[in-house]
């Protein structure tokens, strides 16, 4: 969790909205989060999550657990 808090400012600087995050390459996302464990999978999940927020939720983070947990990389603890 501490590592995530360290890397997210740089990630959100280049992808502050779902629209901008979805346009980033997985490599760009990975560059920001590479010091996190399982960074390759997380980078793919972040990109796909942003795409799904746009496709399914009008670019907004859903408010219910079921919709949150249906997003890539979002488990019960995160939701």
Coordinates of C-alpha atoms in Angstrom, one line a residue, residues 43-78:
X43 CA -0.3 -2.0 -15.8
X44 CA -2.6 -4.1 -18.1
X45 CA -5.4 -4.0 -15.5
X46 CA -5.1 -0.2 -15.1
X47 CA -5.4 0.4 -18.8
X48 CA -8.4 -2.0 -19.2
X49 CA -10.1 -0.6 -16.1
X50 CA -9.9 2.9 -17.6
X51 CA -11.3 1.5 -20.9
X52 CA -14.2 -0.2 -19.1
X53 CA -15.0 2.9 -17.0
X54 CA -15.6 4.6 -20.3
X55 CA -17.4 1.7 -22.0
X56 CA -19.7 0.7 -19.1
X57 CA -19.9 3.6 -16.6
X58 CA -19.7 6.8 -18.6
X59 CA -16.2 7.4 -17.3
X60 CA -17.3 7.4 -13.6
X61 CA -16.2 5.0 -10.9
X62 CA -19.2 2.9 -10.0
X63 CA -20.7 3.2 -6.5
X64 CA -21.6 -0.4 -5.9
X65 CA -19.4 -3.4 -4.9
X66 CA -20.6 -5.7 -7.7
X67 CA -19.7 -3.2 -10.4
X68 CA -16.4 -2.3 -8.8
X69 CA -15.4 -5.9 -8.3
X70 CA -16.2 -6.6 -12.0
X71 CA -13.4 -4.2 -13.0
X72 CA -9.9 -5.7 -13.7
X73 CA -7.6 -5.7 -10.7
X74 CA -10.3 -4.7 -8.3
X75 CA -10.9 -7.2 -5.5
X76 CA -13.2 -6.9 -2.5
X77 CA -10.5 -5.2 -0.3
X78 CA -10.1 -2.5 -3.0

